[in-house]
């Protein structure tokens, strides 16, 4: 028999960045919050190169100090390589106001820091819990939970937030999933003892490298503060055959083809199994409904190329927490105007940049020899996560990227 285990103001599915930040903000408001997390922390996750805009959201929730004190790798920008072409964007030289530096983080440690800090703020967190169903009642939403140990149970809440990431719990349970407009791709990745001695590599920046002969293939190299790095390759789905291609040799073969990247990693020790993320781009029919909202990757995930995932997740948590707080206080927030539309401003900006990366427009801008410094500062702002700053012409009108690409090609 399923037992009832009380009622909360808010239940959050997932203790990742979006869930922990939303829960902390709501606990700061004085609400009773429960997080249900399927896994146990620390646990491995990718999305390790944060953007400076994220620092503002962590600061709002009161979580920044714990992150700063953790000793993560300092990050001040992004470097790009395509054959013999190189450029870098210093995020401190950007158009938008705000943070210009951030960190490269091992997500197991980073996510646990956020979750532990949420717990210290009064959020109740239960690990090893799988949400199996929900029931929307007139005055509450009821969540069915299957724990790793013990009897299945139900909890009730005034509001439910889904921060389950790629688990996408509510989109599956409520049939909200829809195909992404972005192409299907595969990411292969691992952690290495990097042993990098190459002076061309700046550990304060993520390195994004384009494959020498196929511009749709690209690599990331994210250095950590302990002499290790995250390295991955992103391929069009058509280039990866599950039946005949194993992850480890495929990743290493592509790294060997990576030009300067292969030289930088010449002494790397590949000591960790290779992971795969397949067909990761996703979308939903809507971001909210009666007594629920979707956060971060549970709503929409674009692509790892500009490390936008955590930033979008934290922005969604900040917007949603404010709207939920108003609703719990008896007000009637306009979820379309206060949550969906503002969130999509940044998502749509990043989407144009992702599309521009794969069709070559943004690559031609990045590797242009004749960029003006003011325009470069505007592009740098978007790459730093300030995709909601409507003062930036490439946010207010992202289609300007096509015109800029044409000018750079000339």
CSV table of C-alpha atoms in Angstrom, one decimal:
chain,number,residue,atom,x,y,z
A,1,UNK,CA,0.0,0.0,0.0
A,2,UNK,CA,1.3,3.5,-0.9
A,3,UNK,CA,1.7,5.7,2.1
A,4,UNK,CA,1.4,9.4,2.3
A,5,UNK,CA,4.4,11.4,3.6
A,6,UNK,CA,3.1,14.8,4.1
A,7,UNK,CA,2.7,18.0,2.2
A,8,UNK,CA,5.2,20.7,1.1
A,9,UNK,CA,4.9,24.1,-0.4
A,10,UNK,CA,7.2,23.0,-3.3
A,11,UNK,CA,8.6,19.7,-4.4
A,12,UNK,CA,11.6,19.8,-6.8
A,13,UNK,CA,12.6,16.9,-8.9
A,14,UNK,CA,16.4,16.7,-9.2
A,15,UNK,CA,19.2,18.2,-7.0
A,16,UNK,CA,21.3,19.4,-10.0
A,17,UNK,CA,22.1,23.1,-10.4
A,18,UNK,CA,18.6,24.2,-11.4
A,19,UNK,CA,16.9,22.2,-8.7
A,20,UNK,CA,19.3,23.2,-5.9
A,21,UNK,CA,19.2,26.9,-6.8
A,22,UNK,CA,15.4,27.1,-7.2
A,23,UNK,CA,15.0,25.2,-3.9
A,24,UNK,CA,17.4,27.5,-2.1
A,25,UNK,CA,15.7,30.6,-3.4
A,26,UNK,CA,12.4,29.3,-2.2
A,27,UNK,CA,13.7,28.3,1.1
A,28,UNK,CA,15.2,31.7,1.5
A,29,UNK,CA,11.7,33.1,1.0
A,30,UNK,CA,10.6,30.9,3.9
A,31,UNK,CA,8.8,28.1,2.0
A,32,UNK,CA,9.0,24.4,2.9
A,33,UNK,CA,10.8,22.7,0.1
A,34,UNK,CA,11.6,19.0,-0.7
A,35,UNK,CA,14.0,17.8,-3.4
A,36,UNK,CA,13.7,14.3,-4.7
A,37,UNK,CA,16.9,13.1,-6.4
A,38,UNK,CA,17.2,9.8,-8.2
A,39,UNK,CA,21.0,9.4,-7.8
A,40,UNK,CA,23.4,9.8,-5.0
A,41,UNK,CA,25.9,12.7,-4.8
A,42,UNK,CA,28.6,13.1,-5.8
A,43,UNK,CA,27.9,11.7,-9.3
A,44,UNK,CA,29.5,12.3,-12.7
A,45,UNK,CA,28.0,14.8,-15.1
A,46,UNK,CA,29.3,16.9,-18.0
A,47,UNK,CA,28.6,20.6,-18.5
A,48,UNK,CA,31.8,21.6,-16.7
A,49,UNK,CA,32.7,25.0,-18.1
A,50,UNK,CA,30.6,27.6,-16.4
A,51,UNK,CA,29.8,31.0,-17.9
A,52,UNK,CA,30.3,34.3,-16.0
A,53,UNK,CA,26.6,35.1,-16.1
A,54,UNK,CA,26.1,32.1,-13.8
A,55,UNK,CA,27.9,33.8,-11.0
A,56,UNK,CA,25.1,36.4,-10.7
A,57,UNK,CA,22.5,33.7,-10.2
A,58,UNK,CA,24.6,31.8,-7.6
A,59,UNK,CA,25.1,35.1,-5.8
A,60,UNK,CA,21.4,35.8,-5.8
A,61,UNK,CA,20.7,32.5,-4.1
A,62,UNK,CA,23.5,33.0,-1.5
A,63,UNK,CA,25.5,30.0,-2.9
A,64,UNK,CA,28.5,31.8,-4.5
A,65,UNK,CA,30.8,31.8,-1.5
A,66,UNK,CA,30.8,28.0,-1.3
A,67,UNK,CA,31.7,27.8,-5.0
A,68,UNK,CA,34.4,30.3,-4.7
A,69,UNK,CA,36.0,28.6,-1.7
A,70,UNK,CA,36.0,25.1,-3.5
A,71,UNK,CA,39.2,25.7,-5.4
A,72,UNK,CA,37.9,25.2,-8.9
A,73,UNK,CA,39.9,26.2,-12.0
A,74,UNK,CA,39.6,30.0,-12.7
A,75,UNK,CA,38.2,30.8,-16.1
A,76,UNK,CA,38.3,34.1,-18.0
A,77,UNK,CA,37.4,33.3,-21.5
A,78,UNK,CA,37.3,30.9,-24.5
A,79,UNK,CA,39.9,30.0,-27.1
A,80,UNK,CA,39.1,28.8,-30.6
A,81,UNK,CA,41.2,26.9,-33.1
A,82,UNK,CA,40.5,25.9,-36.7
A,83,UNK,CA,43.5,24.6,-38.5
A,84,UNK,CA,46.1,27.3,-38.4
A,85,UNK,CA,43.5,29.9,-37.4
A,86,UNK,CA,43.3,30.9,-33.7
A,87,UNK,CA,41.4,33.5,-31.6
A,88,UNK,CA,40.3,34.0,-28.1
A,89,UNK,CA,37.6,35.9,-26.3
A,90,UNK,CA,38.4,37.4,-23.0
A,91,UNK,CA,35.1,37.6,-21.1
A,92,UNK,CA,36.4,40.5,-19.0
A,93,UNK,CA,36.3,42.5,-22.3
A,94,UNK,CA,32.6,42.3,-23.0
A,95,UNK,CA,29.7,44.6,-23.8
A,96,UNK,CA,27.5,43.7,-20.9
A,97,UNK,CA,27.9,44.6,-17.2
A,98,UNK,CA,28.5,41.9,-14.7
A,99,UNK,CA,30.9,39.1,-13.9
A,100,UNK,CA,33.7,38.5,-16.5
A,101,UNK,CA,35.2,35.5,-14.8
A,102,UNK,CA,34.0,32.1,-13.6
A,103,UNK,CA,35.2,28.6,-13.1
A,104,UNK,CA,35.8,25.2,-14.8
A,105,UNK,CA,34.2,22.7,-12.4
A,106,UNK,CA,34.1,19.0,-11.9
A,107,UNK,CA,30.3,18.6,-11.8
A,108,UNK,CA,30.3,15.9,-9.2
A,109,UNK,CA,31.9,18.2,-6.7
A,110,UNK,CA,30.1,21.4,-7.9
A,111,UNK,CA,26.6,19.9,-7.8
A,112,UNK,CA,27.2,18.4,-4.4
A,113,UNK,CA,28.3,21.8,-3.1
A,114,UNK,CA,25.1,23.4,-4.3
A,115,UNK,CA,22.9,20.6,-2.9
A,116,UNK,CA,24.7,20.6,0.4
A,117,UNK,CA,24.3,24.3,0.7
A,118,UNK,CA,20.6,24.0,-0.2
A,119,UNK,CA,20.3,21.5,2.7
A,120,UNK,CA,22.0,24.0,5.0
A,121,UNK,CA,19.4,26.6,4.1
A,122,UNK,CA,16.6,24.3,5.2
A,123,UNK,CA,15.8,22.4,2.0
A,124,UNK,CA,15.0,18.7,2.7
A,125,UNK,CA,16.8,16.4,0.2
A,126,UNK,CA,16.1,12.7,-0.3
A,127,UNK,CA,18.5,10.8,-2.5
A,128,UNK,CA,17.8,7.5,-4.3
A,129,UNK,CA,14.2,8.6,-5.1
A,130,UNK,CA,12.5,8.0,-8.4
A,131,UNK,CA,9.3,9.9,-9.3
A,132,UNK,CA,7.0,7.5,-11.1
A,133,UNK,CA,3.7,9.4,-11.5
A,134,UNK,CA,2.0,12.7,-10.7
A,135,UNK,CA,-1.7,13.5,-10.1
A,136,UNK,CA,-3.0,17.0,-10.5
A,137,UNK,CA,-5.7,17.7,-8.0
A,138,UNK,CA,-7.8,20.9,-7.6
A,139,UNK,CA,-5.8,22.2,-4.6
A,140,UNK,CA,-2.4,20.4,-4.9
A,141,UNK,CA,-0.2,18.2,-7.0
A,142,UNK,CA,0.5,14.7,-5.7
A,143,UNK,CA,3.8,12.9,-6.6
A,144,UNK,CA,4.3,9.1,-6.5
A,145,UNK,CA,7.8,8.2,-5.4
A,146,UNK,CA,9.7,4.9,-5.6
A,147,UNK,CA,12.7,4.8,-3.2
A,148,UNK,CA,15.7,2.6,-3.6
A,149,UNK,CA,14.8,1.1,-0.2
A,150,UNK,CA,11.5,0.9,1.5
A,151,UNK,CA,7.9,1.3,0.5
A,152,UNK,CA,6.7,3.5,-2.4
A,153,UNK,CA,5.0,6.7,-1.1
A,154,UNK,CA,3.2,9.9,-2.1
A,155,UNK,CA,3.9,13.5,-1.2
A,156,UNK,CA,1.7,16.5,-2.0
A,157,UNK,CA,2.8,20.0,-2.9
A,158,UNK,CA,1.3,23.3,-3.8
A,159,UNK,CA,3.8,23.4,-6.7
A,160,UNK,CA,6.2,21.1,-8.5
A,161,UNK,CA,9.4,22.1,-10.3
A,162,UNK,CA,11.2,19.6,-12.6
A,163,UNK,CA,14.9,20.0,-12.5
A,164,UNK,CA,15.6,16.5,-13.6
A,165,UNK,CA,17.9,17.5,-16.5
A,166,UNK,CA,18.2,14.8,-19.2
A,167,UNK,CA,16.0,12.6,-17.1
A,168,UNK,CA,13.1,14.9,-18.3
A,169,UNK,CA,10.7,13.4,-15.8
A,170,UNK,CA,7.6,15.6,-16.3
A,171,UNK,CA,8.0,15.9,-20.1
A,172,UNK,CA,7.8,12.1,-20.2
A,173,UNK,CA,5.0,11.7,-17.7
A,174,UNK,CA,2.9,14.5,-19.2
A,175,UNK,CA,3.7,13.8,-22.9
A,176,UNK,CA,5.3,17.3,-23.4
A,177,UNK,CA,8.3,16.2,-25.4
A,178,UNK,CA,8.8,17.4,-29.0
A,179,UNK,CA,11.6,17.2,-31.5
A,180,UNK,CA,14.4,19.8,-31.4
A,181,UNK,CA,14.9,21.9,-34.5
A,182,UNK,CA,18.7,21.3,-34.1
A,183,UNK,CA,20.4,18.4,-35.9
A,184,UNK,CA,21.0,15.1,-34.1
A,185,UNK,CA,24.5,14.7,-32.8
A,186,UNK,CA,26.6,12.4,-30.6
A,187,UNK,CA,29.1,13.6,-27.9
A,188,UNK,CA,31.9,11.3,-26.8
A,189,UNK,CA,33.8,12.4,-23.7
A,190,UNK,CA,36.2,11.5,-20.8
A,191,UNK,CA,38.5,12.9,-18.2
A,192,UNK,CA,42.2,12.6,-18.6
A,193,UNK,CA,45.4,13.3,-16.6
A,194,UNK,CA,46.4,15.9,-19.2
A,195,UNK,CA,50.1,16.4,-18.6
A,196,UNK,CA,49.9,19.6,-20.8
A,197,UNK,CA,53.2,21.4,-21.3
A,198,UNK,CA,52.3,23.2,-24.6
A,199,UNK,CA,52.6,26.9,-24.1
A,200,UNK,CA,49.8,27.6,-26.6
A,201,UNK,CA,47.3,26.3,-24.1
A,202,UNK,CA,45.8,28.7,-21.6
A,203,UNK,CA,44.3,26.8,-18.6
A,204,UNK,CA,42.2,29.9,-17.8
A,205,UNK,CA,40.1,29.3,-20.9
A,206,UNK,CA,38.1,26.5,-22.5
A,207,UNK,CA,39.6,25.4,-25.8
A,208,UNK,CA,37.2,24.7,-28.7
A,209,UNK,CA,38.8,23.1,-31.7
A,210,UNK,CA,37.3,22.5,-35.2
A,211,UNK,CA,38.1,19.3,-37.0
A,212,UNK,CA,40.6,20.1,-39.8
A,213,UNK,CA,38.4,18.6,-42.6
A,214,UNK,CA,34.9,18.7,-41.3
A,215,UNK,CA,33.6,21.9,-39.7
A,216,UNK,CA,30.6,20.1,-38.2
A,217,UNK,CA,33.0,18.1,-35.9
A,218,UNK,CA,34.4,20.0,-32.9
A,219,UNK,CA,36.2,19.3,-29.7
A,220,UNK,CA,36.2,20.7,-26.2
A,221,UNK,CA,39.1,20.8,-23.8
A,222,UNK,CA,38.2,22.0,-20.3
A,223,UNK,CA,41.1,22.1,-17.8
A,224,UNK,CA,40.6,21.5,-14.1
A,225,UNK,CA,42.7,22.8,-11.2
A,226,UNK,CA,44.1,19.4,-10.3
A,227,UNK,CA,46.0,18.7,-13.5
A,228,UNK,CA,43.2,16.9,-15.2
A,229,UNK,CA,40.9,17.9,-18.0
A,230,UNK,CA,37.6,17.1,-19.6
A,231,UNK,CA,37.9,16.3,-23.3
A,232,UNK,CA,35.2,15.5,-25.8
A,233,UNK,CA,34.3,15.4,-29.5
A,234,UNK,CA,30.9,16.2,-31.0
A,235,UNK,CA,29.9,14.4,-34.2
A,236,UNK,CA,26.9,14.5,-36.6
A,237,UNK,CA,24.8,11.4,-35.6
A,238,UNK,CA,25.3,10.0,-39.1
A,239,UNK,CA,29.0,9.6,-38.5
A,240,UNK,CA,28.7,7.3,-35.5
A,241,UNK,CA,27.6,3.7,-36.1
A,242,UNK,CA,26.8,2.0,-32.8
A,243,UNK,CA,27.1,-1.4,-34.3
A,244,UNK,CA,30.7,-1.2,-35.3
A,245,UNK,CA,32.2,1.8,-33.4
A,246,UNK,CA,33.3,1.6,-29.7
A,247,UNK,CA,33.4,4.9,-27.8
A,248,UNK,CA,37.0,4.7,-26.5
A,249,UNK,CA,38.9,4.1,-29.8
A,250,UNK,CA,36.5,6.4,-31.7
A,251,UNK,CA,37.2,9.3,-29.3
A,252,UNK,CA,41.0,8.8,-29.4
A,253,UNK,CA,41.0,8.4,-33.2
A,254,UNK,CA,39.2,11.8,-33.6
A,255,UNK,CA,41.5,13.4,-31.1
A,256,UNK,CA,44.5,12.1,-33.2
A,257,UNK,CA,42.9,13.9,-36.2
A,258,UNK,CA,42.4,17.1,-34.2
A,259,UNK,CA,45.5,19.1,-35.3
A,260,UNK,CA,46.7,21.4,-32.5
A,261,UNK,CA,44.5,19.6,-30.0
A,262,UNK,CA,46.3,16.3,-30.6
A,263,UNK,CA,49.6,18.0,-30.0
A,264,UNK,CA,48.4,19.6,-26.8
A,265,UNK,CA,47.2,16.2,-25.5
A,266,UNK,CA,50.3,14.4,-26.7
A,267,UNK,CA,51.3,13.3,-23.1
A,268,UNK,CA,47.7,12.8,-21.8
A,269,UNK,CA,46.9,9.7,-19.9
A,270,UNK,CA,43.4,8.4,-20.8
A,271,UNK,CA,42.5,6.7,-17.6
A,272,UNK,CA,38.7,7.1,-17.4
A,273,UNK,CA,36.0,5.2,-19.4
A,274,UNK,CA,34.5,7.2,-22.3
A,275,UNK,CA,30.9,8.3,-22.0
A,276,UNK,CA,28.4,9.0,-24.7
A,277,UNK,CA,25.5,11.4,-25.0
A,278,UNK,CA,23.3,10.6,-28.0
A,279,UNK,CA,20.7,12.8,-29.7
A,280,UNK,CA,20.9,15.2,-26.8
A,281,UNK,CA,19.1,18.3,-28.3
A,282,UNK,CA,15.5,18.3,-27.0
A,283,UNK,CA,12.5,20.6,-26.7
A,284,UNK,CA,9.0,20.6,-25.1
A,285,UNK,CA,5.5,21.8,-26.1
A,286,UNK,CA,5.4,24.1,-23.1
A,287,UNK,CA,7.5,25.1,-20.1
A,288,UNK,CA,4.8,25.3,-17.4
A,289,UNK,CA,1.3,24.2,-16.6
A,290,UNK,CA,-1.1,24.0,-13.7
A,291,UNK,CA,1.0,23.9,-10.6
A,292,UNK,CA,4.2,22.9,-12.4
A,293,UNK,CA,7.1,24.3,-14.4
A,294,UNK,CA,10.2,22.8,-16.1
A,295,UNK,CA,13.7,24.0,-15.3
A,296,UNK,CA,16.9,23.9,-17.4
A,297,UNK,CA,17.5,20.8,-19.5
A,298,UNK,CA,14.1,19.3,-18.5
A,299,UNK,CA,12.6,22.0,-20.7
A,300,UNK,CA,15.0,22.5,-23.5
A,301,UNK,CA,18.7,21.6,-24.2
A,302,UNK,CA,20.4,23.1,-27.2
A,303,UNK,CA,24.1,21.9,-27.6
A,304,UNK,CA,27.2,21.8,-25.5
A,305,UNK,CA,29.3,24.0,-27.9
A,306,UNK,CA,29.0,27.3,-25.9
A,307,UNK,CA,28.5,25.7,-22.4
A,308,UNK,CA,25.1,27.4,-22.1
A,309,UNK,CA,23.3,24.5,-20.3
A,310,UNK,CA,24.1,25.5,-16.7
A,311,UNK,CA,23.5,29.2,-17.3
A,312,UNK,CA,20.1,28.5,-18.8
A,313,UNK,CA,19.3,26.2,-15.9
A,314,UNK,CA,20.2,28.8,-13.3
A,315,UNK,CA,18.3,31.5,-15.2
A,316,UNK,CA,15.2,29.3,-15.3
A,317,UNK,CA,15.6,28.5,-11.6
A,318,UNK,CA,15.8,32.2,-10.7
A,319,UNK,CA,12.7,33.2,-12.8
A,320,UNK,CA,10.7,30.2,-11.7
A,321,UNK,CA,11.4,30.7,-8.0
A,322,UNK,CA,10.2,34.3,-8.1
A,323,UNK,CA,7.0,33.3,-9.9
A,324,UNK,CA,6.3,30.4,-7.5
A,325,UNK,CA,6.9,32.6,-4.5
A,326,UNK,CA,4.2,35.0,-5.8
A,327,UNK,CA,1.8,32.2,-6.5
A,328,UNK,CA,2.3,30.7,-3.0
A,329,UNK,CA,1.5,34.2,-1.6
A,330,UNK,CA,-1.9,34.2,-3.2
A,331,UNK,CA,-1.0,36.3,-6.2
A,332,UNK,CA,-1.5,35.2,-9.8
A,333,UNK,CA,1.7,35.4,-11.8
A,334,UNK,CA,1.5,35.4,-15.5
A,335,UNK,CA,3.7,32.4,-16.2
A,336,UNK,CA,4.0,33.2,-19.9
A,337,UNK,CA,5.1,36.8,-19.3
A,338,UNK,CA,7.1,36.2,-16.1
A,339,UNK,CA,8.8,32.9,-17.0
A,340,UNK,CA,8.4,31.5,-20.5
A,341,UNK,CA,9.0,34.6,-22.6
A,342,UNK,CA,11.9,36.0,-20.5
A,343,UNK,CA,13.6,32.6,-20.4
A,344,UNK,CA,13.2,32.1,-24.2
A,345,UNK,CA,15.0,35.4,-24.9
A,346,UNK,CA,18.3,33.8,-23.9
A,347,UNK,CA,17.5,30.4,-25.3
A,348,UNK,CA,16.7,31.9,-28.6
A,349,UNK,CA,19.9,33.9,-28.7
A,350,UNK,CA,22.0,30.8,-27.9
A,351,UNK,CA,20.0,28.9,-30.5
A,352,UNK,CA,21.0,31.3,-33.2
A,353,UNK,CA,24.6,31.1,-32.2
A,354,UNK,CA,24.5,27.3,-32.1
A,355,UNK,CA,22.9,27.2,-35.6
A,356,UNK,CA,25.5,29.7,-36.7
A,357,UNK,CA,28.3,27.6,-35.4
A,358,UNK,CA,27.2,24.5,-37.4
A,359,UNK,CA,26.4,26.3,-40.6
A,360,UNK,CA,29.7,28.2,-40.5
A,361,UNK,CA,28.5,31.8,-40.0
A,362,UNK,CA,29.7,32.1,-36.4
A,363,UNK,CA,32.9,30.2,-37.2
A,364,UNK,CA,33.7,32.8,-39.9
A,365,UNK,CA,33.0,35.6,-37.4
A,366,UNK,CA,35.2,34.0,-34.7
A,367,UNK,CA,38.1,33.4,-37.0
A,368,UNK,CA,37.9,36.7,-38.9
A,369,UNK,CA,41.1,38.8,-38.9
A,370,UNK,CA,39.2,42.1,-39.1
A,371,UNK,CA,36.8,42.1,-36.2
A,372,UNK,CA,36.1,45.5,-34.6
A,373,UNK,CA,36.7,45.6,-30.9
A,374,UNK,CA,33.2,46.9,-30.0
A,375,UNK,CA,31.5,44.1,-32.1
A,376,UNK,CA,33.9,41.5,-30.6
A,377,UNK,CA,32.8,42.7,-27.1
A,378,UNK,CA,29.1,42.1,-28.1
A,379,UNK,CA,29.9,38.6,-29.3
A,380,UNK,CA,32.0,38.0,-26.2
A,381,UNK,CA,29.0,39.0,-24.0
A,382,UNK,CA,26.8,36.3,-25.5
A,383,UNK,CA,29.6,33.7,-25.2
A,384,UNK,CA,29.9,34.7,-21.5
A,385,UNK,CA,26.3,33.9,-21.0
A,386,UNK,CA,24.7,37.4,-21.1
A,387,UNK,CA,22.1,36.2,-23.6
A,388,UNK,CA,19.4,38.2,-21.8
A,389,UNK,CA,20.9,41.6,-22.2
A,390,UNK,CA,18.6,43.3,-24.7
A,391,UNK,CA,20.9,46.3,-25.0
A,392,UNK,CA,23.2,44.0,-27.0
A,393,UNK,CA,22.2,44.1,-30.6
A,394,UNK,CA,23.0,40.4,-31.0
A,395,UNK,CA,20.5,39.7,-28.3
A,396,UNK,CA,17.7,42.1,-29.3
A,397,UNK,CA,18.1,40.9,-32.9
A,398,UNK,CA,20.2,37.7,-33.1
A,399,UNK,CA,19.6,37.5,-36.9
A,400,UNK,CA,22.3,40.2,-37.1
A,401,UNK,CA,24.8,37.4,-36.9
A,402,UNK,CA,24.2,36.6,-40.6
A,403,UNK,CA,25.0,40.2,-41.7
A,404,UNK,CA,28.1,40.1,-39.5
A,405,UNK,CA,29.3,36.8,-41.1
A,406,UNK,CA,28.9,38.3,-44.5
A,407,UNK,CA,31.0,41.4,-43.5
A,408,UNK,CA,33.7,39.1,-42.0
A,409,UNK,CA,33.8,37.0,-45.1
A,410,UNK,CA,34.6,40.1,-47.2
